[in-house]
Short mmCIF file of C-alpha atoms in Angstrom, two decimals:
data_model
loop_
_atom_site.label_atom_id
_atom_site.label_comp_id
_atom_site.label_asym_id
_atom_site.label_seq_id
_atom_site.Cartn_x
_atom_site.Cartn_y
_atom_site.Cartn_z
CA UNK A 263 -118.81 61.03 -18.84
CA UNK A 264 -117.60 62.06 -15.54
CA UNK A 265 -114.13 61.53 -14.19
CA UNK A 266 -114.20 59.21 -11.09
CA UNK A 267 -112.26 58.69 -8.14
CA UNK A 268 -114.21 56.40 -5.85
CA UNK A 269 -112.95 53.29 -7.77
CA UNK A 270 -109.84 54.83 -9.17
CA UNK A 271 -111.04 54.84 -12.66
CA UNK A 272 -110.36 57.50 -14.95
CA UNK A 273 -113.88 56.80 -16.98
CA UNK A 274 -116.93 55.38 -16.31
CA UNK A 275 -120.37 55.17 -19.05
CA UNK A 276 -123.44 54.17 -18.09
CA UNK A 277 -125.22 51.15 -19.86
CA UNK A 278 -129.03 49.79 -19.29
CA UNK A 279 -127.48 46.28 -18.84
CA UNK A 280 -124.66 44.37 -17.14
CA UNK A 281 -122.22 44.07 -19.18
CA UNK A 282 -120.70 41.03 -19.65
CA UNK A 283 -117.96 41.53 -22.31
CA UNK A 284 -116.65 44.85 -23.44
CA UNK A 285 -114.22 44.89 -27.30
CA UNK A 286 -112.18 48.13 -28.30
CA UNK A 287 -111.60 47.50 -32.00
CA UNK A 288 -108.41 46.63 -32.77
CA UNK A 289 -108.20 47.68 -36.31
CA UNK A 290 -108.13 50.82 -37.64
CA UNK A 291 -111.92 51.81 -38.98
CA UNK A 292 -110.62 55.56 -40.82
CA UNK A 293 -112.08 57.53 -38.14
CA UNK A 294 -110.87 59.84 -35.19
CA UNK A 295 -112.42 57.97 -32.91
CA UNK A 296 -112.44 54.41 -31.22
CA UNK A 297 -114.97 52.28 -31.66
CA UNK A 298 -116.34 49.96 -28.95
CA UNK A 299 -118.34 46.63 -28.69
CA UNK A 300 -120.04 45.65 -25.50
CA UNK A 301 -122.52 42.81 -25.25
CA UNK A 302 -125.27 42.14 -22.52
CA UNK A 303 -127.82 39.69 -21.71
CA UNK A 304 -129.68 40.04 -24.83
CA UNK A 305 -128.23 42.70 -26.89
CA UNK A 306 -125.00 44.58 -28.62
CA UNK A 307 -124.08 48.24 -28.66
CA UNK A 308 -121.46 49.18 -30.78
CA UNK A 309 -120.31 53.39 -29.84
CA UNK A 310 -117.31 55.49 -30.49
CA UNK A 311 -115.08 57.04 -27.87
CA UNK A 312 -112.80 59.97 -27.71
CA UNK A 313 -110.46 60.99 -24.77
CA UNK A 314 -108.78 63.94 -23.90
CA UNK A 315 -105.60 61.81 -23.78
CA UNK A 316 -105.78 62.03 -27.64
CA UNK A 317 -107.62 65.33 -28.57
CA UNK A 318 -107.19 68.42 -25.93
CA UNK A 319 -110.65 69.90 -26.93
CA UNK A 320 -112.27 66.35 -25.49
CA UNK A 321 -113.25 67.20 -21.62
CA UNK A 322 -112.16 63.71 -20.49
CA UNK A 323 -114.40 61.18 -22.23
CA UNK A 324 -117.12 61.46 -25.36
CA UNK A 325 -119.01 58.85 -25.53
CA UNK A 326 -121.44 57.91 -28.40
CA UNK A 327 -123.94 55.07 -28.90
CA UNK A 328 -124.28 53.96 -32.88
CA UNK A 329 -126.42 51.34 -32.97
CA UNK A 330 -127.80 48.52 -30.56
CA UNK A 331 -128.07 44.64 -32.08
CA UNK A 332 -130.46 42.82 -30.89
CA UNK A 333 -129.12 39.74 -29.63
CA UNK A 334 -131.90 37.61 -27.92
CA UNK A 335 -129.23 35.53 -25.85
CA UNK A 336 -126.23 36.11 -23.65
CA UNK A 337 -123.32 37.34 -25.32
CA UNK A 338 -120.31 35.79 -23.90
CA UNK A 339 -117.17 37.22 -26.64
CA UNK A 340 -117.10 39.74 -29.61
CA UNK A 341 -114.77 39.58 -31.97
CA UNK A 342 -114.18 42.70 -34.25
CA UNK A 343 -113.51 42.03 -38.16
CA UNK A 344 -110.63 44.63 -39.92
CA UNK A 345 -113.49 45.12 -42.67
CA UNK A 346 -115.25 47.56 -40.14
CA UNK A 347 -114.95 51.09 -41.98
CA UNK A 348 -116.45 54.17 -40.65
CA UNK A 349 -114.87 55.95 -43.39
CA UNK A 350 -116.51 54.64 -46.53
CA UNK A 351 -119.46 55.40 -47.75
CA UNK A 352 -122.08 53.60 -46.54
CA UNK A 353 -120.00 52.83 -43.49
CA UNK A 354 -119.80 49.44 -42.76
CA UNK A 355 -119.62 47.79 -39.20
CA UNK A 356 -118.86 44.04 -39.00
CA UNK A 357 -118.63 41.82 -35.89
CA UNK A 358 -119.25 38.12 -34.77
CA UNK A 359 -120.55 37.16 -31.46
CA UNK A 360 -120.26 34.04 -29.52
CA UNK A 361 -123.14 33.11 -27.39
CA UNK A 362 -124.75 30.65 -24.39
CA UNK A 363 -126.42 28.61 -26.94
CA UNK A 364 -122.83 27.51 -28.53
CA UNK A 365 -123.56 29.15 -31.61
CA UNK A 366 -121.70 31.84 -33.30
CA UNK A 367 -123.16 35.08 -35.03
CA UNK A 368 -121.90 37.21 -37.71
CA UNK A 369 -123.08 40.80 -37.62
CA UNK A 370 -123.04 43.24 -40.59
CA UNK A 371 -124.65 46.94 -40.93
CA UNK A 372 -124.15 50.13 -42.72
CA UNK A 373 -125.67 52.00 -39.75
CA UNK A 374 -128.71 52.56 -41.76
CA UNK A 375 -131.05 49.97 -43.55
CA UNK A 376 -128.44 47.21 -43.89
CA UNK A 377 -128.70 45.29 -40.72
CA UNK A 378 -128.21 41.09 -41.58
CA UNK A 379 -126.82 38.46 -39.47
CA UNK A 380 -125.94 34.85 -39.51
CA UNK A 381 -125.41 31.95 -37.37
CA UNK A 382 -122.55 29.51 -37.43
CA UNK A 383 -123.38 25.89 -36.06
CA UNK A 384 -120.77 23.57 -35.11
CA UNK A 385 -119.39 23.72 -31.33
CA UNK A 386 -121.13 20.93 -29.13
CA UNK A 387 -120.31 23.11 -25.71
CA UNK A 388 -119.90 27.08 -24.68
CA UNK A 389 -117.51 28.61 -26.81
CA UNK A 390 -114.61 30.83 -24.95
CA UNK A 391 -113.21 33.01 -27.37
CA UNK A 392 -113.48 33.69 -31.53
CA UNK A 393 -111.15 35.88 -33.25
CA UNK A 394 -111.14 37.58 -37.37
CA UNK A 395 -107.97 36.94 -39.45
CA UNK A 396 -106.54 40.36 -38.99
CA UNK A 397 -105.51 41.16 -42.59
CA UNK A 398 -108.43 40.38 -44.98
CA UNK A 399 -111.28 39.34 -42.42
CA UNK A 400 -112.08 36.91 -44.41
CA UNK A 401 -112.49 33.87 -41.74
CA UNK A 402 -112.66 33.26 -38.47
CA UNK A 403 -111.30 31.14 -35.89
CA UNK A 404 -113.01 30.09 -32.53
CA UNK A 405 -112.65 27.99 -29.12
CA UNK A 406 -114.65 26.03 -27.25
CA UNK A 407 -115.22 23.65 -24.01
CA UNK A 408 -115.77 21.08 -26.92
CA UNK A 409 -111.86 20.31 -27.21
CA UNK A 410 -111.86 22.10 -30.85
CA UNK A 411 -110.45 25.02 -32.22
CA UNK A 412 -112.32 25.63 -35.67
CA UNK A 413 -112.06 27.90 -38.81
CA UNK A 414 -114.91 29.40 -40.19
CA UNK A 415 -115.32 31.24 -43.92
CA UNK A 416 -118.15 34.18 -43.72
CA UNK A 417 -120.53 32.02 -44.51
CA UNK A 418 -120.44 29.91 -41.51
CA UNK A 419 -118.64 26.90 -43.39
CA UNK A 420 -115.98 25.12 -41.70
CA UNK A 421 -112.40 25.47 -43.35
CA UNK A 422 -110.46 23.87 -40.28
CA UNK A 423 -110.82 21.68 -37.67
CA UNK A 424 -107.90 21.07 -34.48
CA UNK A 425 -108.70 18.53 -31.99
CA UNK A 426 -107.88 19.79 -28.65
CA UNK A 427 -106.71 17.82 -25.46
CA UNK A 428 -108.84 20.27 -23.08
CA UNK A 429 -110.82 23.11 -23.14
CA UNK A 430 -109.62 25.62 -25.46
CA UNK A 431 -109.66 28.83 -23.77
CA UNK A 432 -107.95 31.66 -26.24
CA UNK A 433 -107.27 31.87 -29.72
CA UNK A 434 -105.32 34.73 -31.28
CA UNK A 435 -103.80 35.61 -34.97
CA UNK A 436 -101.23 38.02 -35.22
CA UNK A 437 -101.24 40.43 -38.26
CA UNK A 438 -97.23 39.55 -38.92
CA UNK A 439 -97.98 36.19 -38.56
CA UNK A 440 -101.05 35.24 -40.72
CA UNK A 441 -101.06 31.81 -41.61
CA UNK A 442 -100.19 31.04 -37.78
CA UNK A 443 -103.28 30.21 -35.40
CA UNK A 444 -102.32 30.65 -31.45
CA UNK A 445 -104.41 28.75 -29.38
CA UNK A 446 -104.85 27.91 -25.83
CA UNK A 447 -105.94 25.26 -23.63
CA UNK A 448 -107.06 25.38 -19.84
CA UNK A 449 -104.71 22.03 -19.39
CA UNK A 450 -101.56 25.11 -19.52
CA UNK A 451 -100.71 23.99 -23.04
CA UNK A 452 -100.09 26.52 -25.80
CA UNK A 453 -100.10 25.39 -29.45
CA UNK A 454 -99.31 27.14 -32.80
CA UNK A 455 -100.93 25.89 -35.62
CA UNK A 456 -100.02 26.07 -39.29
CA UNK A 457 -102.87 27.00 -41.26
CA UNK A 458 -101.21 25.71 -44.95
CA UNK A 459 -100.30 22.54 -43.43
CA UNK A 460 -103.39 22.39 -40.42
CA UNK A 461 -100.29 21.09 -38.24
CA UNK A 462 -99.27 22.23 -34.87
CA UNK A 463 -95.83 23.51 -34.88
CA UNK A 464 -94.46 25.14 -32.01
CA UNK A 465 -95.82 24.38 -28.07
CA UNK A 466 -95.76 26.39 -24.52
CA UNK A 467 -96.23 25.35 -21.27
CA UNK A 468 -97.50 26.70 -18.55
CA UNK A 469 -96.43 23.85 -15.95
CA UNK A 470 -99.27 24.71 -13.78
CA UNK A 471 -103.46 24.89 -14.08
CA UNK A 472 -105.82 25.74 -15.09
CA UNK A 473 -104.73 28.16 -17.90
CA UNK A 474 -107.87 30.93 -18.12
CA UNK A 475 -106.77 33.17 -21.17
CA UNK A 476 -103.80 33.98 -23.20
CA UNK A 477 -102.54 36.34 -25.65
CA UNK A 478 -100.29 37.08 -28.09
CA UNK A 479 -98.24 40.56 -28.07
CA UNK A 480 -99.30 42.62 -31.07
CA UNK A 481 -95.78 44.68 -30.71
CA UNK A 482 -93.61 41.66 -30.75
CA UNK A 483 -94.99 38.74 -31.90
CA UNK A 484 -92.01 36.65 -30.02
CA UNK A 485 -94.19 37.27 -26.55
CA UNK A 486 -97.09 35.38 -25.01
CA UNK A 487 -98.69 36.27 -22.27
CA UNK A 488 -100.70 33.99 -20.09
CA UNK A 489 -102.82 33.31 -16.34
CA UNK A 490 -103.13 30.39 -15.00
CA UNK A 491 -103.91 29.42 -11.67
CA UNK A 492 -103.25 32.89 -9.53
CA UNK A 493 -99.77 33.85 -11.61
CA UNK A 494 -99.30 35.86 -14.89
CA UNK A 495 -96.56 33.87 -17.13
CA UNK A 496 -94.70 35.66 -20.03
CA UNK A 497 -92.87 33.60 -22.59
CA UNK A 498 -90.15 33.81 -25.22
CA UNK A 499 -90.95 31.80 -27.92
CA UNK A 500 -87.21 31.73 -29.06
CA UNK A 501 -85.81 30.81 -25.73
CA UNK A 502 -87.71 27.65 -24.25
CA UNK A 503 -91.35 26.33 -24.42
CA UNK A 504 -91.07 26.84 -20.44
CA UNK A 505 -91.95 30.96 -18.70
CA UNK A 506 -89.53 33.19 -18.65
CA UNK A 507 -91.07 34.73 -16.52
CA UNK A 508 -93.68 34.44 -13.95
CA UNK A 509 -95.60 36.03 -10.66
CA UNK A 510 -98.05 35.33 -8.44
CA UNK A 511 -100.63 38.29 -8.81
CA UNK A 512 -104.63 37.57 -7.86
CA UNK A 513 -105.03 36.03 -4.71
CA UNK A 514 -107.95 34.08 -5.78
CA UNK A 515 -107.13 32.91 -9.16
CA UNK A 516 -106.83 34.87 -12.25
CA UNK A 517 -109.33 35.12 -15.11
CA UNK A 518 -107.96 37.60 -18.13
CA UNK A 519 -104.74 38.15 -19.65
CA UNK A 520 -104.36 41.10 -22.16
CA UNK A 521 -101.24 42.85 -23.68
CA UNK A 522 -101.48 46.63 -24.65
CA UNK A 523 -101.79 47.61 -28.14
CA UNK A 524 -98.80 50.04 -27.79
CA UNK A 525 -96.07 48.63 -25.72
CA UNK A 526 -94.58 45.63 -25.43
CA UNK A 527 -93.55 45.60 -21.98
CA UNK A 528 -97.57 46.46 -20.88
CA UNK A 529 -100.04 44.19 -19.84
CA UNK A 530 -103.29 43.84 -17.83
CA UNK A 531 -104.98 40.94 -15.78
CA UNK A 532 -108.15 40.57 -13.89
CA UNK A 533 -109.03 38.33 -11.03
CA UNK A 534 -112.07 36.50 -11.04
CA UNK A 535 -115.35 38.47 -10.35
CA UNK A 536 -115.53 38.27 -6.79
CA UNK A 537 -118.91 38.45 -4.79
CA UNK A 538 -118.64 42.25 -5.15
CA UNK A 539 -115.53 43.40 -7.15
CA UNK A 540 -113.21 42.18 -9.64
CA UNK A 541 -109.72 43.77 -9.64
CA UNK A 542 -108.01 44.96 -12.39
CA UNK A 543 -103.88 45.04 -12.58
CA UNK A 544 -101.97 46.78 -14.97
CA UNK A 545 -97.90 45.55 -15.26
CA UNK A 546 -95.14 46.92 -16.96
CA UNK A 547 -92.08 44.36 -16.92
CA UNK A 548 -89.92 46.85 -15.75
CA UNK A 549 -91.64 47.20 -12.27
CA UNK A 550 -92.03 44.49 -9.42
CA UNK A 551 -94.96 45.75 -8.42
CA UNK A 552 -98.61 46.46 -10.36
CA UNK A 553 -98.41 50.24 -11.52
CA UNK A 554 -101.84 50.51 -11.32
CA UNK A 555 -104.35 48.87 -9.53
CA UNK A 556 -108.48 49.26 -10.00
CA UNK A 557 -111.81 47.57 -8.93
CA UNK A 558 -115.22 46.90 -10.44
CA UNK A 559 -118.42 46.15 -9.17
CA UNK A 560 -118.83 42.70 -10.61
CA UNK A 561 -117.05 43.13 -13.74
CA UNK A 562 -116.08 41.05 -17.03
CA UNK A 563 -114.13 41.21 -19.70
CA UNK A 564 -110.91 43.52 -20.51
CA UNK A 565 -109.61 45.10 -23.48
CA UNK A 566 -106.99 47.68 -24.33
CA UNK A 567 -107.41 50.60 -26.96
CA UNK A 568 -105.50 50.49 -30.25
CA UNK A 569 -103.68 53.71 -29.58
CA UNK A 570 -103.31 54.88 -26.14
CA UNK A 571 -102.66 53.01 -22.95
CA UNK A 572 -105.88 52.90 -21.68
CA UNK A 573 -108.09 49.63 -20.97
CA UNK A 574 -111.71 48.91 -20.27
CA UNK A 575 -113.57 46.68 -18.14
CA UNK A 576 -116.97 46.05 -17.93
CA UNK A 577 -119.61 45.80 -15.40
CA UNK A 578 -122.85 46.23 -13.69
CA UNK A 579 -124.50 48.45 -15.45
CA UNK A 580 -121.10 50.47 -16.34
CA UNK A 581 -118.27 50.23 -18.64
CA UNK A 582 -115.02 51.23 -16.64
CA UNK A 583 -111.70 52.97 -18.14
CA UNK A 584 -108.50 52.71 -16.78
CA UNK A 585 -105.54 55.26 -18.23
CA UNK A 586 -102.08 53.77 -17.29
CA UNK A 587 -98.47 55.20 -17.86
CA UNK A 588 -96.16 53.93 -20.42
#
């Protein structure tokens, strides 16, 4: 795991695939170190990191493969469920997948003998994002070029069903804020649903298009965070359904919005992959400029780690690691 300069990263591990989506687990799975989801064209591998950041005797970056799924398809989103336990015994790892063939799949192993899977039916068209209900894991929630945003128990039923007026693009649920579904649509509208009630209550709006991805701050749950078109937009959800702020930041447009895990004032975005690199930009709101700015060869998704402010990108043939300032 060698420390690299030539792209400004502070990690880099190899994979035997591009990678097309890359998941730190949010939640915390009893163990000293993070685990990681990445997905490929036909296949899962789920590993643990450590960084020197968070334990001096690591020489920059341990890296450790667990277990690779076999996937037989594209894997285009993970989602991590808060069931995931490396500390019980068996351990148990639990993730759901969404794929190119519109389906969703639920993954469960104890590492061992255990390995099942199912597959949730239901989206007509490629689904963008899926997400567990952070406190129990006991459902989850996906979005999809179909127009819907659906609920899902753990055995692939259907518990909810929102019509969308476009493309639903992200879909987030806060742990303060459980019975509240975020969701996001490319047409720059951002809609919180009631799960009791299955009503939207509260909407955002971006005022421009097309929104690409959206989140929801996990140290203040009053901030979303959006792209859409080239800008990043940041929102108040007390003051006004309009930005509060806003900046242009990719040239060409921009593709991922992320907040870190352990400020509220840090963020990330990525540009769209370019014929050669995608960049990476790391803001803090209280700097004009980027404070940190990175390139991959051809690389997708983006995710931040649950306890230090680092993020990950993946890419051809590589994961990438970025560590940031507070």
């Amino acid at each position: 795991m060698k420390q690299d300069s030539t792209r400004n990263t502070s990690y880099t591990v190899d994979c035997e695939d591009y990678v097309h989506v890359v998941k730190f687990n949010p939640f915390d799975s009893g163990d000293s170190c993070s685990l990681i989801a990445y997905g490929g064209n036909n296949y899962v591998v789920v590993g643990t990191c450590r960084f020197q950041e968070e334990d001096a005797e690591v020489e920059g970056m341990q890296y450790k493969t667990l277990r690779t799924f076999h996937h037989g398809i594209r894997v285009d989103a993970i989602a991590w469920s808060p069931e995931t336990r490396l500390d019980a015994i068996p351990p148990q790892i639990r993730f759901c997948t969404a794929a190119s063939d519109r389906k969703l799949r639920l993954f469960t192993s104890d590492l061992q003998d255990k390995n099942e899977f199912k597959t949730f039916d239901g989206h007509s068209d490629y689904i963008n994002d899926l997400v567990f209900a952070p406190n129990e894991g006991q459902e989850i929630a996906s979005v999809s070029d179909d127009h819907t945003c659906r609920v899902w128990d753990l055995d692939g039923n259907e518990k909810a069903h929102f019509v969308l007026r476009s493309p639903g693009m992200s879909v987030c649920w806060h742990p303060e804020e459980a019975f509240k579904l975020m969701v996001a649509e490319k047409n720059g509208t951002i809609r919180f649903y009631d799960l009791i009630t299955q009503q939207a209550i509260l909407s955002l709006e971006c005022e421009q298009t097309p929104l690409m991805s959206a989140d929801w701050c996990l140290k203040n749950t009053l901030k979303i965070g959006a792209v859409a078109g080239s800008d990043w937009l940041i929102w108040d959800i007390t003051r006004s359904s309009y930005p509060q702020d806003k900046r242009p930041v990719h040239v060409d447009r921009a593709r991922l919005f992320r907040w870190s895990r352990v400020n509220e004032n840090l963020f990330a975005t990525t540009g769209y992959p370019g014929k050669t690199t995608t960049q990476l930009l790391v803001h803090h709101l209280g700097h004009p400029q980027p404070i940190l700015t990175g390139t991959a060869a051809v690389g997708s998704g983006l995710t931040w780690h649950r306890t230090l402010p680092l993020c990950a990108v993946g890419g051809d043939h590589k994961i990438f690691f970025w560590v940031t300032e507070m």
